[in-house]
Amino acid sequence: MADKVADAILFSAGHLRRFTTQVFEYFKVPPADAALAADVLAYSDEHGIDSHGIARLKTYFDLLQAGRINPQPEVKIIREKGSVATVDGDNGLGLVVGPQCMRIAMQKAHAHGSGWVSVSNTNHYGAAGYYPVMALQEDLIGLSMTNTTKGVAPFNGAEKMLGTNPIAIAFPAWKEPPVVIDFASSAVSYGKVEIARRKGQPVPEGWCIDKNGYATHDPAEMMEGGALLPLGGSEKGSGHKGYCLAGMVDILSAVLSGANWGPFATPFAIHVAPAGRQVGKGIGHFFGALDIEGFRDKTAFKQEMDAWIQTMRSTKPLPGIAQVLVPGDPERQAYQTRIRRGVPVDKEVAAALQAIADQTGIALLQQE
Amino acid sequence: MADKVADAILFSAGHLRRFTTQVFEYFKVPPADAALAADVLAYSDEHGIDSHGIARLKTYFDLLQAGRINPQPEVKIIREKGSVATVDGDNGLGLVVGPQCMRIAMQKAHAHGSGWVSVSNTNHYGAAGYYPVMALQEDLIGLSMTNTTKGVAPFNGAEKMLGTNPIAIAFPAWKEPPVVIDFASSAVSYGKVEIARRKGQPVPEGWCIDKNGYATHDPAEMMEGGALLPLGGSEKGSGHKGYCLAGMVDILSAVLSGANWGPFATPFAIHVAPAGRQVGKGIGHFFGALDIEGFRDKTAFKQEMDAWIQTMRSTKPLPGIAQVLVPGDPERQAYQTRIRRGVPVDKEVAAALQAIADQTGIALLQQE
C-alpha cells in the first residue's frame, strides 16, 4: 500500500463516483443502473480494495465500446423453486446483474428463510464483498461467489484451469461493526505478483509456478505462461484445499447456472480472446442470504457476535503485532481515511481515466 | 500412510462395523442409532480418513462411560422458517444427531429448494464428508461444517482460539463419480504434527507456532502449548484466508445455533476439562442441501459435472505427477483397497479397542 500511495494521485470519493456513473451513462446504461455500477466500484476504492474499483473502469469501458457487454440487459429468472433460482444476466455488466440477483436472494430469505441464486450470462462483478454487505442492511447473513478468468492451476497441475474464484460472507453484529469476509481462493492475487515484478523482488514459495509447472520465486516466470497456485500453495501447505474451494465456487456459480466454467470462463480483458470452446453463457455468480430470525432471535445473535468479535480481538497477538483483527477491520480502517482524505489512484490508472475523459468529454477532477 | 500400514493390524470393514455398533449398544444407545453411528465411523475407516473413524471410538467410549454424552437424545427442532431450522441435539452423539439434522436439511431442500440446519448441544460428528454424501443419494448438493475444540490460532494470534473447523460439500455427476470436498480449515491436522514428532522429523514453516507465537519447525514445540496455523499459514501464505474460513464455520455452526463457539467449544477428550466459561450448549454443526432441479435440469447438471471432472483430470500435471485428481478421488482409491483387503488399524488404536473388548465382553476379531 505504501508503495502505491507514493505513486498515486488523490481523487475525492464523491467525484470518482460521479465520473464512473457518467462513463457508464455514455454507453447508454440507464441512469439508475449506472449509479448502481458506480456504487459497486466505489465500494472497492473506498475500502482499500484497489484491484477491484476504478482501476477496472478502463476494462469495462473497452468491453462496452467493443459491444462485448450489453448495457441494457433484461435480467430474468429462468428457473425457480421456493428458496432457489437461476438467473440469466443477458450479458449485462456484473456490476448491474449482481446487485439485482443479490436482491432476489434477499427477498427469498425474507419469504423462505433463505435465498440462493445461481447466475449465468454475466460478467465481472467487482468486489465479492459488496454483495453480502447489501444483506446486512436487512439483518440477513449474506454470501457471494463468482468464477473468473483462468489464472490458477489445480493442485498438482501445471497449467491455468480455474479462476481466483473469490468467496465473501458477512455477519451483522450489535455494537461492534459486522464481520465481513472476502477473499480469493488462490494463494495470492495476480496483482501481488505483478507488484513484485515491478519492484524486482522475488516472490515466496507457494505463490506460483512457471510454464513447466516448476515452483518459482521469479514473478516474471509466472507471468510468462505460468500459473498462480491455489490457497495453501504446494503439497506441504495443503494446496489441495485451495483447489477444493476454487472448484466449489466454479461449480456453484457456473456449472449450476449454465455459465462457462473452469478454463472456459469468459476473459475480463479486451485483448484476450474468449476460449475457443463455449460450455455455457458468460461467467457465473452465486448469491445467498440467510434470515437470522429463522434460526435465532436476531438481537441475541448480534449480541453474541459482539462477544465473538471481542474474544477474537483479545487473542494474545504474535510478537510485534498490536492486535488480532476480525475480517472486515482492514477495509473499515481504509474507509475512515479515504472518505476524509480521498482515494489514492495509481498514476497509470489515473492516466487511463484521463484518456477516457478526453475521449468522452466527461470531466475528471483531481482532489484540490 | 505407508508408515501407518507398517504399524497396523488388519480388520475386516464389516467386523469393525459390528464391533462399533455393539460398543454403542453397550451404553444403551438404541440399536438403530448405534448402527448409524457405526456407519459414520466406518465411512472414515473405509475411505482412508484414519483420524476420524475407529481411532476415535475410545474417546466416544470414555465420554459415554463418564456420562458426558447422552446415549438417548431427543433431537428437537427449536426454531424453524421455511428452508431453515435450528436443532437442539440434546447432548447426543454427533454421530447420531448429525445424520438426523442432515435429513432435515434434505427434506427442506425437496420442499423449499434448499434446506439449512444449524445445530447446538451436540458433540463430535466424525468426518464432515459423510453428510454431503448422504445428500447425493437423493440428487441433492450437500454441505456440512462443524466447529471443534480449540487448536488453531487466528491470523496474527499467538494462542488457540478456533478449532480445525472442517467444511465438506459434494456434487453428483453422471457417469463419473461425484466430487466430494472435505477439508479442515487449518493448514494441517494435529495428527500430522503428531506423526512428525513420532518420527523425529521437522515440520514445514506455516504449520504451527510455539507457545510464544514464534514460527517453529519442531513439532514438540507446537504440542507443548503452541497452536496450529490456519490454512495459508503465515502472512506470506495468506493465513488470514484460513482464519476467515474457520471463523465462518464457527459462526454458522455455533453462534447461529447457540452452541459454544471459538475457544469455548466443548473438548472432545476425557482428560480435558470443559472451558470455564460456557457461551452456549455443546458444540455446533451446520448442514445444507440444495435441490439441483430448482436451478437446472438435474441430468444436464450431472452431465456437465462429468465434463468438469474430465477437464480437471486432463490438466497437464506437475513434473513427476501422473494425473491431476478431483476432490474425492483419494478416498475412493482407499475404499477400493480397504473393502477388499481390510482396514489397517494402528497398533496403539488396536490395543485401545482390545481394552474396550476386554471391559465389555464384546469380541474383537482380527482379519484372518
XYZ file of C-alpha atoms in Angstrom:
736
model
C 0.000 0.000 0.000
C 2.733 2.485 0.988
C 4.325 1.905 -2.396
C 1.034 2.545 -4.138
C 0.254 5.770 -2.329
C 3.657 7.179 -3.288
C 2.832 6.663 -6.967
C -0.748 7.791 -6.596
C -2.939 10.790 -7.310
C -5.738 11.669 -4.887
C -9.343 11.915 -6.037
C -12.363 12.609 -3.850
C -14.561 9.542 -3.406
C -17.654 11.503 -4.467
C -16.064 12.733 -7.656
C -14.922 9.252 -8.659
C -18.500 8.029 -8.211
C -19.874 10.792 -10.447
C -17.211 10.218 -13.097
C -17.855 6.460 -13.136
C -21.627 6.957 -13.335
C -21.250 9.291 -16.311
C -18.913 6.886 -18.103
C -21.495 4.104 -17.849
C -24.251 6.512 -18.968
C -22.106 7.387 -22.005
C -22.703 3.820 -23.201
C -26.483 4.146 -22.654
C -26.503 2.261 -19.398
C -29.772 3.512 -17.759
C -29.047 6.168 -15.072
C -30.134 4.035 -12.102
C -28.005 1.109 -13.326
C -25.050 3.403 -13.996
C -25.240 4.762 -10.430
C -25.508 1.232 -9.065
C -22.492 0.036 -11.065
C -20.550 3.085 -9.858
C -21.533 2.269 -6.278
C -20.124 -1.256 -6.601
C -16.798 0.069 -7.915
C -16.730 2.842 -5.292
C -17.147 0.231 -2.528
C -13.741 -1.178 -3.522
C -11.991 2.175 -3.847
C -13.354 3.492 -0.580
C -12.449 0.298 1.303
C -8.883 -0.031 0.048
C -9.547 -2.908 -2.381
C -7.593 -1.128 -5.134
C -7.628 -4.026 -7.571
C -11.431 -4.080 -7.944
C -12.542 -0.454 -8.180
C -11.823 2.395 -10.574
C -8.694 0.511 -11.697
C -11.026 -1.768 -13.672
C -13.076 1.023 -15.284
C -10.873 1.004 -18.397
C -11.679 -2.670 -18.992
C -15.448 -2.145 -18.579
C -15.081 0.830 -20.942
C -13.226 -1.232 -23.550
C -15.679 -4.122 -23.382
C -18.720 -1.808 -23.612
C -17.111 0.036 -26.527
C -16.404 -3.248 -28.313
C -20.019 -4.323 -27.817
C -18.952 -7.301 -25.737
C -21.181 -6.287 -22.785
C -24.909 -5.471 -23.076
C -25.539 -2.019 -21.488
C -29.305 -2.636 -21.157
C -29.748 -6.255 -20.074
C -33.082 -7.853 -19.270
C -32.155 -9.842 -16.194
C -34.534 -12.810 -15.961
C -35.282 -15.636 -13.554
C -35.249 -18.696 -15.830
C -35.958 -21.359 -13.200
C -37.131 -21.177 -9.619
C -38.261 -23.291 -6.686
C -39.049 -21.751 -3.294
C -35.755 -20.542 -1.848
C -33.654 -21.044 -5.007
C -33.483 -19.635 -8.535
C -31.352 -19.463 -11.641
C -30.977 -16.120 -13.384
C -29.832 -15.255 -16.914
C -27.923 -11.950 -16.769
C -28.431 -11.222 -20.512
C -24.716 -10.449 -20.841
C -25.050 -7.318 -18.696
C -22.429 -5.673 -16.527
C -21.833 -7.900 -13.487
C -21.999 -4.639 -11.532
C -25.677 -4.361 -12.517
C -26.670 -8.044 -12.723
C -25.004 -8.819 -9.365
C -26.979 -6.406 -7.176
C -30.268 -7.446 -8.840
C -29.560 -11.119 -8.137
C -28.476 -10.415 -4.562
C -31.842 -8.658 -4.076
C -33.645 -11.774 -5.322
C -31.708 -13.890 -2.806
C -32.604 -11.414 -0.031
C -36.311 -11.387 -0.945
C -36.302 -15.169 -0.895
C -34.613 -15.160 2.527
C -37.424 -12.997 3.920
C -40.060 -15.270 2.378
C -38.474 -18.728 2.784
C -35.802 -18.370 5.490
C -33.007 -18.438 2.920
C -32.414 -17.482 -0.714
C -29.901 -18.838 -3.239
C -29.374 -17.568 -6.764
C -27.035 -19.024 -9.372
C -26.411 -16.701 -12.326
C -25.192 -17.321 -15.884
C -24.540 -14.981 -18.810
C -22.944 -12.296 -16.679
C -19.586 -10.516 -16.433
C -17.044 -9.355 -13.834
C -18.992 -8.144 -10.760
C -16.385 -6.124 -8.830
C -15.505 -6.992 -5.234
C -17.312 -10.085 -3.929
C -17.727 -8.402 -0.538
C -20.128 -5.742 -1.855
C -22.998 -8.234 -2.074
C -23.073 -9.736 1.442
C -22.789 -6.177 2.802
C -26.091 -5.393 0.995
C -27.713 -8.156 3.039
C -26.525 -6.675 6.353
C -28.856 -3.700 5.863
C -31.803 -6.087 6.218
C -30.339 -8.106 9.098
C -29.554 -11.051 6.866
C -26.369 -13.083 6.601
C -25.196 -12.568 3.006
C -22.906 -14.611 0.785
C -21.473 -14.265 -2.715
C -19.073 -16.079 -5.009
C -18.070 -15.780 -8.641
C -15.942 -17.666 -11.064
C -13.360 -15.651 -13.006
C -10.996 -15.958 -15.978
C -8.494 -18.812 -15.636
C -5.286 -17.962 -13.773
C -4.835 -20.712 -11.186
C -3.543 -24.284 -11.540
C -5.444 -27.130 -9.866
C -3.467 -28.893 -7.107
C -0.707 -30.942 -8.801
C -1.484 -29.256 -12.122
C 0.927 -27.281 -14.311
C -1.484 -25.003 -16.175
C -4.251 -22.485 -15.542
C -7.658 -24.159 -15.285
C -9.561 -22.158 -12.657
C -10.022 -18.512 -11.712
C -9.082 -16.788 -8.483
C -12.739 -17.536 -7.595
C -13.483 -15.422 -4.501
C -15.836 -16.137 -1.603
C -17.472 -13.460 0.547
C -19.790 -13.740 3.536
C -20.895 -11.152 6.087
C -22.454 -11.397 9.557
C -24.088 -8.466 11.380
C -23.167 -7.599 14.977
C -24.769 -5.328 17.630
C -22.469 -2.532 18.871
C -19.442 -3.920 17.065
C -19.110 -3.498 13.303
C -20.050 -6.521 11.156
C -17.708 -9.380 10.275
C -17.089 -9.095 6.518
C -15.141 -11.946 4.922
C -13.936 -11.556 1.311
C -11.011 -13.462 -0.149
C -9.814 -15.107 -3.338
C -9.298 -18.873 -3.253
C -5.829 -18.519 -4.818
C -2.728 -18.166 -2.618
C -2.432 -14.539 -3.760
C -3.864 -12.305 -6.476
C -2.236 -11.786 -9.869
C -1.760 -8.161 -8.803
C 0.581 -9.123 -5.951
C 2.864 -10.991 -8.357
C 2.746 -8.010 -10.755
C 3.829 -5.630 -7.977
C 6.783 -7.899 -7.105
C 7.879 -7.870 -10.745
C 7.664 -4.078 -10.901
C 9.821 -3.838 -7.779
C 12.237 -6.516 -8.978
C 11.546 -8.631 -5.893
C 11.322 -12.425 -5.621
C 8.012 -13.980 -4.545
C 7.724 -16.569 -1.745
C 7.393 -20.275 -2.457
C 3.765 -21.348 -2.744
C 2.542 -18.370 -4.779
C 3.119 -19.581 -8.321
C 4.702 -21.925 -10.844
C 6.454 -21.365 -14.180
C 5.204 -22.552 -17.565
C 6.574 -26.065 -16.960
C 4.966 -26.405 -13.558
C 8.094 -25.848 -11.502
C 7.888 -23.725 -8.342
C 9.436 -20.320 -8.983
C 10.448 -17.271 -6.980
C 10.630 -15.161 -10.156
C 7.387 -13.244 -10.787
C 8.275 -12.888 -14.487
C 8.279 -16.683 -14.882
C 4.701 -16.878 -13.594
C 3.580 -14.044 -15.862
C 5.111 -15.663 -18.940
C 2.899 -18.749 -19.213
C 2.978 -19.963 -15.615
C 0.089 -20.001 -13.147
C -0.918 -18.911 -9.659
C -1.274 -21.637 -7.054
C -4.453 -22.268 -5.052
C -4.641 -21.155 -1.388
C -2.196 -23.334 0.569
C 0.240 -23.413 -2.370
C 2.057 -26.719 -2.792
C 1.507 -30.072 -1.084
C 3.168 -29.165 2.207
C 0.896 -26.129 2.605
C -2.220 -28.201 1.757
C -2.750 -26.631 -1.665
C -5.422 -29.240 -2.362
C -7.695 -27.254 -0.005
C -7.496 -24.083 -2.104
C -8.205 -26.231 -5.174
C -11.313 -27.586 -3.409
C -12.508 -24.032 -2.672
C -11.906 -22.835 -6.231
C -13.745 -25.891 -7.555
C -16.695 -25.360 -5.217
C -17.051 -21.730 -6.338
C -16.767 -22.726 -10.001
C -19.439 -25.415 -9.732
C -21.967 -23.371 -7.690
C -21.502 -20.276 -9.865
C -21.117 -21.737 -13.332
C -21.986 -25.451 -13.636
C -25.200 -24.963 -11.631
C -26.270 -21.887 -13.630
C -25.134 -22.926 -17.106
C -22.256 -20.453 -17.431
C -18.746 -21.088 -18.745
C -16.796 -22.938 -16.051
C -13.131 -23.656 -15.384
C -10.767 -22.764 -18.222
C -13.683 -21.669 -20.435
C -14.719 -18.699 -18.249
C -15.033 -15.544 -20.385
C -11.903 -13.386 -20.038
C -12.277 -9.937 -18.473
C -9.833 -8.168 -20.800
C -10.245 -6.603 -24.219
C -7.028 -8.080 -25.641
C -7.763 -11.677 -24.601
C -9.950 -13.668 -26.990
C -12.693 -15.806 -25.412
C -11.858 -19.530 -25.084
C -12.419 -21.418 -28.327
C -14.865 -23.774 -26.645
C -18.007 -22.380 -25.022
C -19.603 -24.621 -22.392
C -22.243 -22.095 -21.310
C -23.069 -18.391 -21.319
C -20.741 -15.723 -19.884
C -19.334 -16.277 -16.429
C -21.314 -17.263 -13.320
C -22.042 -15.890 -9.847
C -23.689 -17.458 -6.790
C -25.514 -15.430 -4.136
C -27.025 -16.451 -0.807
C -28.894 -14.917 2.096
C -29.990 -16.415 5.418
C -32.695 -14.911 7.625
C -31.188 -14.899 11.112
C -34.676 -14.815 12.643
C -35.315 -18.231 11.095
C -32.588 -19.640 13.337
C -32.488 -17.472 16.441
C -33.690 -14.145 17.837
C -31.685 -11.671 15.807
C -30.775 -9.401 18.711
C -29.442 -12.385 20.654
C -27.407 -13.400 17.589
C -25.962 -9.914 17.139
C -25.055 -9.596 20.803
C -23.348 -12.989 20.642
C -21.462 -11.742 17.557
C -20.206 -8.804 19.656
C -18.829 -11.290 22.189
C -17.270 -13.358 19.374
C -15.589 -10.273 17.896
C -14.324 -9.063 21.281
C -12.995 -12.532 22.090
C -11.069 -12.795 18.794
C -9.671 -9.266 19.235
C -8.493 -10.184 22.749
C -6.341 -13.063 21.437
C -2.726 -12.773 22.600
C -1.054 -11.373 19.444
C 2.085 -12.622 17.700
C 5.299 -10.875 18.783
C 5.374 -7.469 17.051
C 1.633 -7.384 16.281
C -0.505 -4.817 18.133
C -3.838 -6.643 17.942
C -5.592 -9.552 16.269
C -8.205 -8.191 13.851
C -11.528 -9.603 12.704
C -12.395 -9.923 8.997
C -13.549 -6.529 7.732
C -11.318 -4.441 10.026
C -8.657 -3.571 7.412
C -11.308 -2.381 4.948
C -13.024 -0.260 7.622
C -9.703 1.350 8.525
C -9.110 2.220 4.856
C -12.643 3.628 4.598
C -12.139 6.039 7.509
C -9.072 7.516 5.840
C -10.271 7.566 2.256
C -13.642 9.167 2.872
C -11.850 12.012 4.661
C -8.669 12.397 2.633
C -9.585 10.995 -0.779
C -8.890 7.861 -2.787
C -5.282 7.341 -3.949
C -5.318 6.241 -7.595
C -2.230 4.692 -9.183
C -0.607 7.017 -11.776
C -1.074 4.531 -14.611
C -4.727 4.065 -13.691
C -5.200 7.857 -13.489
C -3.700 8.200 -16.983
C -6.190 5.652 -18.317
C -9.038 7.581 -16.664
C -7.767 10.804 -18.268
C -7.821 9.087 -21.668
C -11.457 8.102 -21.040
C -12.214 11.712 -20.028
C -10.577 13.002 -23.223
C -12.481 10.574 -25.431
C -15.895 11.067 -23.818
C -15.700 14.703 -22.749
C -16.575 13.753 -19.154
C -14.618 15.948 -16.702
C -12.075 14.219 -14.436
C -11.087 16.403 -11.479
C -8.285 15.656 -9.065
C -8.731 16.384 -5.376
C -7.952 20.050 -4.546
C 0.159 -43.752 5.108
C 2.976 -46.222 4.379
C 4.258 -45.646 7.879
C 0.841 -46.313 9.315
C 0.258 -49.531 7.419
C 3.584 -50.924 8.626
C 2.492 -50.412 12.238
C -1.043 -51.575 11.599
C -3.234 -54.595 12.156
C -5.853 -55.521 9.549
C -9.530 -55.792 10.438
C -12.383 -56.520 8.049
C -14.573 -53.474 7.439
C -17.711 -55.449 8.260
C -16.338 -56.681 11.568
C -15.316 -53.183 12.655
C -18.862 -52.006 11.949
C -20.356 -54.774 14.085
C -17.893 -54.174 16.905
C -18.588 -50.423 16.911
C -22.352 -50.974 16.842
C -22.161 -53.303 19.830
C -19.988 -50.867 21.780
C -22.581 -48.111 21.339
C -25.374 -50.551 22.270
C -23.442 -51.418 25.458
C -24.164 -47.845 26.591
C -27.890 -48.205 25.807
C -27.701 -46.323 22.527
C -30.848 -47.618 20.678
C -29.888 -50.275 18.052
C -30.793 -48.154 15.003
C -28.783 -45.207 16.365
C -25.857 -47.460 17.250
C -25.785 -48.835 13.695
C -25.993 -45.302 12.291
C -23.136 -44.054 14.490
C -21.079 -47.081 13.435
C -21.823 -46.287 9.792
C -20.476 -42.740 10.209
C -17.236 -44.017 11.758
C -16.947 -46.798 9.145
C -17.196 -44.202 6.372
C -13.891 -42.753 7.587
C -12.112 -46.092 8.053
C -13.231 -47.417 4.686
C -12.234 -44.208 2.882
C -8.765 -43.838 4.403
C -9.637 -40.963 6.767
C -7.877 -42.732 9.638
C -8.124 -39.829 12.061
C -11.929 -39.822 12.171
C -13.013 -43.453 12.329
C -12.440 -46.304 14.757
C -9.418 -44.383 16.105
C -11.913 -42.118 17.903
C -14.039 -44.941 19.371
C -12.067 -44.910 22.641
C -12.961 -41.229 23.180
C -16.678 -41.801 22.494
C -16.436 -44.774 24.871
C -14.808 -42.686 27.620
C -17.284 -39.823 27.271
C -20.301 -42.176 27.282
C -18.882 -44.003 30.300
C -18.335 -40.709 32.142
C -21.931 -39.685 31.389
C -20.773 -36.672 29.382
C -22.769 -37.712 26.269
C -26.485 -38.582 26.319
C -26.956 -42.046 24.695
C -30.689 -41.464 24.092
C -31.098 -37.848 22.963
C -34.393 -36.275 21.945
C -33.272 -34.289 18.926
C -35.664 -31.343 18.531
C -36.266 -28.520 16.070
C -36.421 -25.462 18.338
C -36.968 -22.792 15.675
C -37.911 -23.002 12.005
C -38.829 -20.894 8.987
C -39.345 -22.431 5.542
C -35.956 -23.607 4.346
C -34.090 -23.092 7.651
C -34.157 -24.505 11.176
C -32.243 -24.663 14.429
C -31.967 -28.001 16.195
C -31.057 -28.846 19.800
C -29.116 -32.115 19.789
C -29.873 -32.860 23.484
C -26.178 -33.594 24.088
C -26.332 -36.733 21.932
C -23.539 -38.355 19.954
C -22.754 -36.120 16.962
C -22.742 -39.387 15.007
C -26.490 -39.704 15.712
C -27.523 -36.030 15.853
C -25.626 -35.216 12.625
C -27.419 -37.659 10.285
C -30.829 -36.666 11.712
C -30.116 -32.988 11.063
C -28.770 -33.672 7.581
C -32.079 -35.471 6.852
C -33.999 -32.370 7.964
C -31.910 -30.216 5.588
C -32.584 -32.713 2.765
C -36.343 -32.780 3.406
C -36.375 -28.986 3.359
C -34.446 -28.975 0.069
C -37.123 -31.184 -1.525
C -39.886 -28.927 -0.177
C -38.305 -25.449 -0.476
C -35.454 -25.780 -2.983
C -32.844 -25.687 -0.215
C -32.509 -26.650 3.453
C -30.188 -25.269 6.162
C -29.902 -26.536 9.707
C -27.768 -25.043 12.477
C -27.345 -27.367 15.473
C -26.401 -26.741 19.104
C -25.915 -29.063 22.077
C -24.146 -31.729 20.062
C -20.767 -33.475 20.042
C -18.023 -34.615 17.633
C -19.725 -35.844 14.435
C -16.974 -37.840 12.689
C -15.843 -36.955 9.167
C -17.592 -33.885 7.747
C -17.742 -35.568 4.331
C -20.199 -38.261 5.471
C -23.111 -35.796 5.480
C -22.957 -34.294 1.965
C -22.541 -37.835 0.633
C -25.948 -38.666 2.203
C -27.442 -35.913 0.046
C -26.019 -37.381 -3.170
C -28.338 -40.384 -2.849
C -31.285 -38.037 -3.413
C -29.648 -35.990 -6.184
C -29.036 -33.037 -3.900
C -25.904 -30.979 -3.403
C -24.981 -31.472 0.261
C -22.880 -29.413 2.647
C -21.705 -29.755 6.232
C -19.489 -27.907 8.686
C -18.752 -28.201 12.389
C -16.822 -26.297 14.966
C -14.373 -28.272 17.076
C -12.216 -27.920 20.196
C -9.726 -25.057 20.024
C -6.401 -25.877 18.411
C -5.789 -23.122 15.867
C -4.557 -19.527 16.299
C -6.365 -16.701 14.498
C -4.223 -14.916 11.877
C -1.609 -12.844 13.766
C -2.622 -14.547 17.025
C -0.345 -16.486 19.379
C -2.842 -18.788 21.080
C -5.546 -21.334 20.250
C -8.931 -19.697 19.745
C -10.623 -21.717 16.989
C -10.983 -25.371 16.031
C -9.783 -27.094 12.878
C -13.390 -26.384 11.722
C -13.880 -28.503 8.583
C -16.031 -27.809 5.520
C -17.485 -30.505 3.263
C -19.583 -30.253 0.117
C -20.476 -32.846 -2.514
C -21.778 -32.621 -6.078
C -23.242 -35.565 -8.008
C -22.047 -36.427 -11.536
C -23.435 -38.690 -14.295
C -21.052 -41.471 -15.368
C -18.156 -40.050 -13.351
C -18.076 -40.474 -9.566
C -19.208 -37.468 -7.502
C -16.964 -34.585 -6.461
C -16.613 -34.870 -2.664
C -14.813 -31.999 -0.937
C -13.869 -32.373 2.753
C -11.091 -30.436 4.417
C -10.128 -28.777 7.694
C -9.652 -25.003 7.629
C -6.299 -25.318 9.443
C -3.051 -25.646 7.465
C -2.794 -29.263 8.626
C -4.384 -31.516 11.221
C -2.998 -32.020 14.729
C -2.421 -35.638 13.704
C 0.115 -34.648 11.034
C 2.192 -32.762 13.593
C 1.939 -35.738 15.981
C 3.245 -38.111 13.291
C 6.229 -35.804 12.636
C 7.056 -35.823 16.337
C 6.871 -39.606 16.496
C 9.264 -39.846 13.537
C 11.560 -37.134 14.906
C 11.067 -35.044 11.771
C 10.822 -31.240 11.474
C 7.581 -29.713 10.158
C 7.455 -27.129 7.341
C 7.031 -23.444 8.029
C 3.389 -22.395 8.057
C 2.069 -25.384 10.001
C 2.375 -24.173 13.580
C 3.746 -21.810 16.208
C 5.272 -22.352 19.656
C 3.753 -21.183 22.949
C 5.130 -17.658 22.443
C 3.760 -17.336 18.928
C 7.040 -17.860 17.087
C 7.076 -19.982 13.943
C 8.612 -23.370 14.695
C 9.797 -26.419 12.778
C 9.762 -28.520 15.960
C 6.511 -30.460 16.343
C 7.125 -30.802 20.090
C 7.060 -27.027 20.495
C 3.578 -26.853 18.942
C 2.334 -29.700 21.115
C 3.635 -28.072 24.310
C 1.392 -25.012 24.420
C 1.695 -23.790 20.837
C -1.005 -23.776 18.171
C -1.752 -24.885 14.632
C -1.948 -22.154 11.988
C -4.984 -21.561 9.770
C -4.887 -22.664 6.091
C -2.333 -20.465 4.323
C -0.114 -20.356 7.436
C 1.621 -17.037 7.978
C 1.160 -13.690 6.230
C 3.072 -14.587 3.068
C 0.854 -17.648 2.514
C -2.343 -15.601 3.134
C -3.100 -17.179 6.513
C -5.845 -14.602 7.002
C -7.907 -16.603 4.498
C -7.842 -19.776 6.606
C -8.782 -17.640 9.631
C -11.773 -16.320 7.635
C -12.873 -19.873 6.813
C -12.518 -21.072 10.408
C -14.473 -18.032 11.607
C -17.241 -18.593 9.052
C -17.641 -22.227 10.154
C -17.623 -21.238 13.835
C -20.308 -18.570 13.378
C -22.649 -20.642 11.151
C -22.310 -23.735 13.358
C -22.195 -22.273 16.843
C -23.119 -18.563 17.074
C -26.173 -19.093 14.860
C -27.358 -22.188 16.759
C -26.485 -21.125 20.322
C -23.608 -23.572 20.857
C -20.191 -22.904 22.406
C -18.081 -21.025 19.856
C -14.400 -20.270 19.458
C -12.231 -21.125 22.458
C -15.270 -22.258 24.462
C -16.122 -25.239 22.208
C -16.551 -28.385 24.309
C -13.393 -30.521 24.180
C -13.615 -33.978 22.612
C -11.315 -35.704 25.110
C -11.951 -37.288 28.505
C -8.858 -35.781 30.151
C -9.562 -32.178 29.058
C -11.937 -30.219 31.291
C -14.591 -28.120 29.511
C -13.772 -24.380 29.242
C -14.582 -22.486 32.440
C -16.931 -20.169 30.580
C -19.945 -21.585 28.744
C -21.362 -19.377 25.991
C -23.886 -21.914 24.724
C -24.660 -25.636 24.685
C -22.217 -28.283 23.428
C -20.569 -27.711 20.060
C -22.338 -26.753 16.818
C -22.805 -28.130 13.306
C -24.243 -26.579 10.146
C -25.863 -28.625 7.369
C -27.116 -27.622 3.942
C -28.775 -29.173 0.911
C -29.644 -27.683 -2.486
C -32.168 -29.212 -4.880
C -30.407 -29.210 -8.246
C -33.786 -29.335 -10.016
C -34.578 -25.917 -8.527
C -31.696 -24.485 -10.574
C -31.352 -26.643 -13.649
C -32.423 -29.981 -15.138
C -30.539 -32.424 -12.966
C -29.399 -34.684 -15.786
C -27.957 -31.687 -17.651
C -26.157 -30.658 -14.442
C -24.718 -34.118 -13.884
C -23.546 -34.432 -17.485
C -21.885 -31.018 -17.198
C -20.218 -32.252 -13.992
C -18.798 -35.177 -15.996
C -17.263 -32.675 -18.420
C -15.924 -30.596 -15.499
C -14.329 -33.648 -13.899
C -12.818 -34.863 -17.191
C -11.469 -31.373 -17.897
C -9.775 -31.093 -14.484
C -8.318 -34.602 -14.816
C -6.911 -33.677 -18.232
C -4.870 -30.777 -16.780
C -1.181 -31.024 -17.690
C 0.271 -32.413 -14.430
C 3.276 -31.127 -12.458
C 6.577 -32.833 -13.310
C 6.559 -36.239 -11.571
C 2.773 -36.362 -11.077
C 0.796 -38.952 -13.064
C -2.556 -37.170 -13.123
C -4.461 -34.278 -11.566
C -7.216 -35.668 -9.345
C -10.633 -34.294 -8.444
C -11.751 -33.993 -4.817
C -12.962 -37.396 -3.624
C -10.559 -39.450 -5.757
C -8.059 -40.299 -2.958
C -10.872 -41.525 -0.672
C -12.367 -43.652 -3.480
C -8.977 -45.230 -4.135
C -8.632 -46.082 -0.432
C -12.151 -47.549 -0.431
C -11.408 -49.954 -3.290
C -8.452 -51.394 -1.393
C -9.893 -51.439 2.088
C -13.194 -53.091 1.237
C -11.229 -55.925 -0.416
C -8.205 -56.258 1.828
C -9.398 -54.871 5.155
C -8.886 -51.738 7.217
C -5.386 -51.199 8.643
C -5.688 -50.077 12.274
C -2.745 -48.504 14.088
C -1.298 -50.809 16.792
C -1.994 -48.330 19.582
C -5.569 -47.898 18.393
C -5.985 -51.685 18.161
C -4.737 -52.018 21.749
C -7.343 -49.475 22.895
C -10.039 -51.451 21.054
C -8.850 -54.652 22.749
C -9.159 -52.932 26.134
C -12.754 -51.993 25.239
C -13.391 -55.601 24.192
C -11.985 -56.880 27.494
C -14.055 -54.467 29.556
C -17.331 -55.006 27.704
C -17.029 -58.648 26.677
C -17.646 -57.714 23.016
C -15.499 -59.875 20.713
C -12.816 -58.137 18.632
C -11.592 -60.290 15.724
C -8.635 -59.507 13.509
C -8.814 -60.228 9.797
C -7.918 -63.878 9.023
